[in-house]
Coordinates of C-alpha atoms and ligand atoms in Angstrom, one line a residue:
X1 CA 11.0 7.6 13.7
X2 CA 8.1 5.5 12.6
X3 CA 7.8 2.7 10.0
X4 CA 5.0 1.9 7.6
X5 CA 4.3 -0.6 4.8
X6 CA 3.6 0.9 1.4
X7 CA 2.4 -1.1 -1.6
X8 CA 2.1 0.1 -5.2
X9 CA -0.8 -2.1 -6.2
X10 CA -1.1 -4.0 -9.5
X11 CA -2.9 -1.1 -11.3
X12 CA -0.1 1.3 -10.4
X13 CA 2.6 -1.1 -11.6
X14 CA 0.7 -2.0 -14.8
X15 CA 0.2 1.7 -15.7
X16 CA 3.9 2.5 -15.3
X17 CA 3.7 5.0 -12.4
X18 CA 6.1 3.3 -10.0
X19 CA 8.5 6.2 -10.5
X20 CA 5.9 8.8 -10.0
X21 CA 4.8 7.3 -6.7
X22 CA 8.3 6.9 -5.4
X23 CA 9.1 10.5 -6.4
X24 CA 6.2 11.7 -4.2
X25 CA 7.4 9.6 -1.2
X26 CA 11.0 10.8 -1.4
X27 CA 10.1 14.4 -1.9
X28 CA 8.0 14.2 1.3
X29 CA 11.0 12.9 3.3
X30 CA 9.7 9.4 3.6
X31 CA 12.8 7.2 3.4
X32 CA 12.6 3.9 1.7
X33 CA 14.4 1.4 3.9
X34 CA 13.3 -1.8 2.1
X35 CA 11.8 -2.5 -1.3
X36 CA 11.0 -5.3 -3.7
X37 CA 8.6 -6.4 -6.4
X38 CA 6.5 -9.6 -5.8
X39 CA 3.4 -11.2 -7.1
X40 CA 1.0 -12.7 -4.6
X41 CA -1.4 -15.5 -5.2
X42 CA -5.0 -15.0 -4.0
X43 CA -4.4 -17.0 -0.8
X44 CA -1.5 -14.7 0.1
X45 CA -3.6 -11.6 -0.7
X46 CA -6.3 -13.0 1.5
X47 CA -3.8 -13.4 4.3
X48 CA -2.6 -9.8 3.9
X49 CA -6.1 -8.4 3.9
X50 CA -7.5 -10.8 6.5
X51 CA -9.0 -7.9 8.5
X52 CA -11.4 -7.4 5.6
X53 CA -12.5 -11.0 5.4
X54 CA -16.2 -10.2 6.2
X55 CA -16.4 -7.3 3.8
X56 CA -18.4 -7.7 0.5
X57 CA -15.4 -6.6 -1.5
X58 CA -13.0 -9.2 0.0
X59 CA -13.0 -11.6 -3.0
X60 CA -12.7 -8.9 -5.6
X61 CA -10.0 -7.0 -3.6
X62 CA -7.8 -10.1 -3.1
X63 CA -8.4 -11.2 -6.8
X64 CA -7.2 -7.7 -7.9
X65 CA -4.3 -7.7 -5.5
X66 CA -3.0 -11.0 -6.9
X67 CA -3.7 -10.0 -10.5
X68 CA -0.1 -8.8 -11.2
X69 CA 3.1 -7.7 -9.6
X70 CA 3.2 -5.2 -6.8
X71 CA 6.0 -3.1 -5.3
X72 CA 6.3 -3.4 -1.5
X73 CA 8.3 -0.9 0.5
X74 CA 9.1 0.0 4.1
X75 CA 8.9 3.8 4.6
X76 CA 10.6 5.4 7.5
X77 CA 10.2 8.9 8.9
X78 CA 8.7 11.2 11.5
X79 CA 5.0 10.4 11.7
X80 CA 5.4 8.2 8.6
X81 CA 2.1 6.4 9.0
X82 CA -0.1 9.5 9.0
X83 CA 2.1 11.4 6.6
X84 CA 2.0 8.6 4.0
X85 CA -1.8 8.2 4.4
X86 CA -2.1 12.0 3.7
X87 CA 0.0 11.6 0.5
X88 CA -2.1 8.6 -0.6
X89 CA -5.4 10.4 -0.1
X90 CA -8.8 8.9 0.8
X91 CA -9.7 5.3 -0.1
X92 CA -12.3 6.6 -2.5
X93 CA -10.4 8.7 -5.0
X94 CA -13.5 10.9 -5.6
X95 CA -13.2 12.1 -2.0
X96 CA -9.4 12.4 -1.9
X97 CA -7.7 15.8 -1.6
X98 CA -6.2 17.5 -4.6
X99 CA -2.6 16.5 -5.2
X100 CA -2.8 13.1 -3.5
X101 CA -1.7 9.9 -5.3
X102 CA -5.2 8.5 -5.3
X103 CA -6.8 11.7 -6.5
X104 CA -4.4 12.0 -9.4
X105 CA -4.2 8.3 -10.4
X106 CA -6.9 6.1 -9.0
X107 CA -9.6 4.9 -11.4
X108 CA -11.9 3.0 -9.0
X109 CA -12.5 2.7 -5.2
X110 CA -10.7 -0.7 -5.4
X111 CA -8.0 0.1 -8.0
X112 CA -6.6 2.9 -6.0
X113 CA -2.9 2.5 -6.8
X114 CA -1.4 2.4 -3.3
X115 CA -1.8 0.8 0.1
X116 CA -0.5 2.1 3.5
X117 CA -0.6 0.7 7.0
X118 CA -3.2 2.4 9.2
X119 CA -1.6 2.1 12.7
X120 CA 1.8 1.3 14.3
X121 CA 0.4 -2.2 15.3
X122 CA -0.7 -2.9 11.7
X123 CA 2.6 -1.6 10.3
X124 CA 4.6 -4.2 12.3
X125 CA 2.4 -7.0 11.1
X126 CA 2.3 -5.9 7.5
X127 CA 6.1 -5.3 7.3
X128 CA 6.7 -8.8 8.7
X129 CA 4.3 -10.2 6.1
X130 CA 6.7 -9.2 3.3
X131 CA 10.1 -8.7 4.8
X132 CA 12.5 -10.8 6.9
X133 CA 15.0 -9.1 9.3
X134 CA 17.8 -9.3 6.8
X135 CA 15.9 -7.2 4.3
X136 CA 15.2 -4.4 6.7
X137 CA 17.9 -1.7 6.5
X138 CA 18.4 0.2 9.8
Ligands
ATP1 P1 -5.4 0.3 2.0 O1 -5.6 -0.6 3.2 O2 -5.3 -0.5 0.7 O3 -4.3 1.2 2.3 P2 -7.4 2.0 2.9 O4 -6.9 1.8 4.3 O5 -7.6 3.4 2.5 O6 -6.6 1.2 1.8 P3 -9.4 0.0 3.5 O7 -10.7 0.3 4.1 O8 -8.4 -0.6 4.4 O9 -8.9 1.3 2.8 O10 -9.7 -1.0 2.3 C1 -8.7 -1.7 1.7 C2 -8.8 -1.7 0.2 O11 -10.0 -2.4 -0.2 C3 -8.9 -0.3 -0.4 O12 -7.7 0.3 -0.6 C4 -9.6 -0.6 -1.7 O13 -8.7 -1.1 -2.6 C5 -10.6 -1.7 -1.3 N1 -11.9 -1.2 -0.9 C6 -12.2 -0.5 0.2 N2 -13.5 -0.2 0.2 C7 -14.0 -0.7 -1.0 C8 -15.3 -0.8 -1.5 N3 -16.4 -0.2 -0.9 N4 -15.5 -1.4 -2.7 C9 -14.4 -2.0 -3.3 N5 -13.2 -2.0 -2.8 C10 -13.0 -1.4 -1.7
MG2 MG1 -6.5 -0.2 5.1

């Protein structure tokens, strides 16, 4: 069993597709073992996306990620990291496969509805960024 951190970004929450995203996770056997809605300030978003600090889109991305509430979840399942990234689709929705969340709902390379951890090491760090040990269901 593997764990990954999933986020429904501010654009997804604002557009009312929380249910649609969760439906796709559950129907793909990704079990939600922790979940909450939070709103980050830009400093907190910068901490979360610190690996992208040097990228030209860093300020815009962290402004966007702090522009409204997000839904953060821990997903658990076999091969959860790769499986969830497959369901999300490519970062740029124009290159995402048919039937993926980003292909169906993203409107912009930045406003791409969902986030997912990219490795087991990142998943551990990202989960700990949002959830304490009492919030993680085993
Ligand atoms: P995420 O980490 O959010 O799951 P990802 O792993 O597919 O997405 P990353 O390369 O980690 O993509 O980029 C993080 C986020 O930064 C993207 O999801 C997107 O919102 C934004 N982003 C990435 N590339 C660009 C770009 N060229 N221009 C604007 N925003 C970008
Ligand atoms: Mg990433």
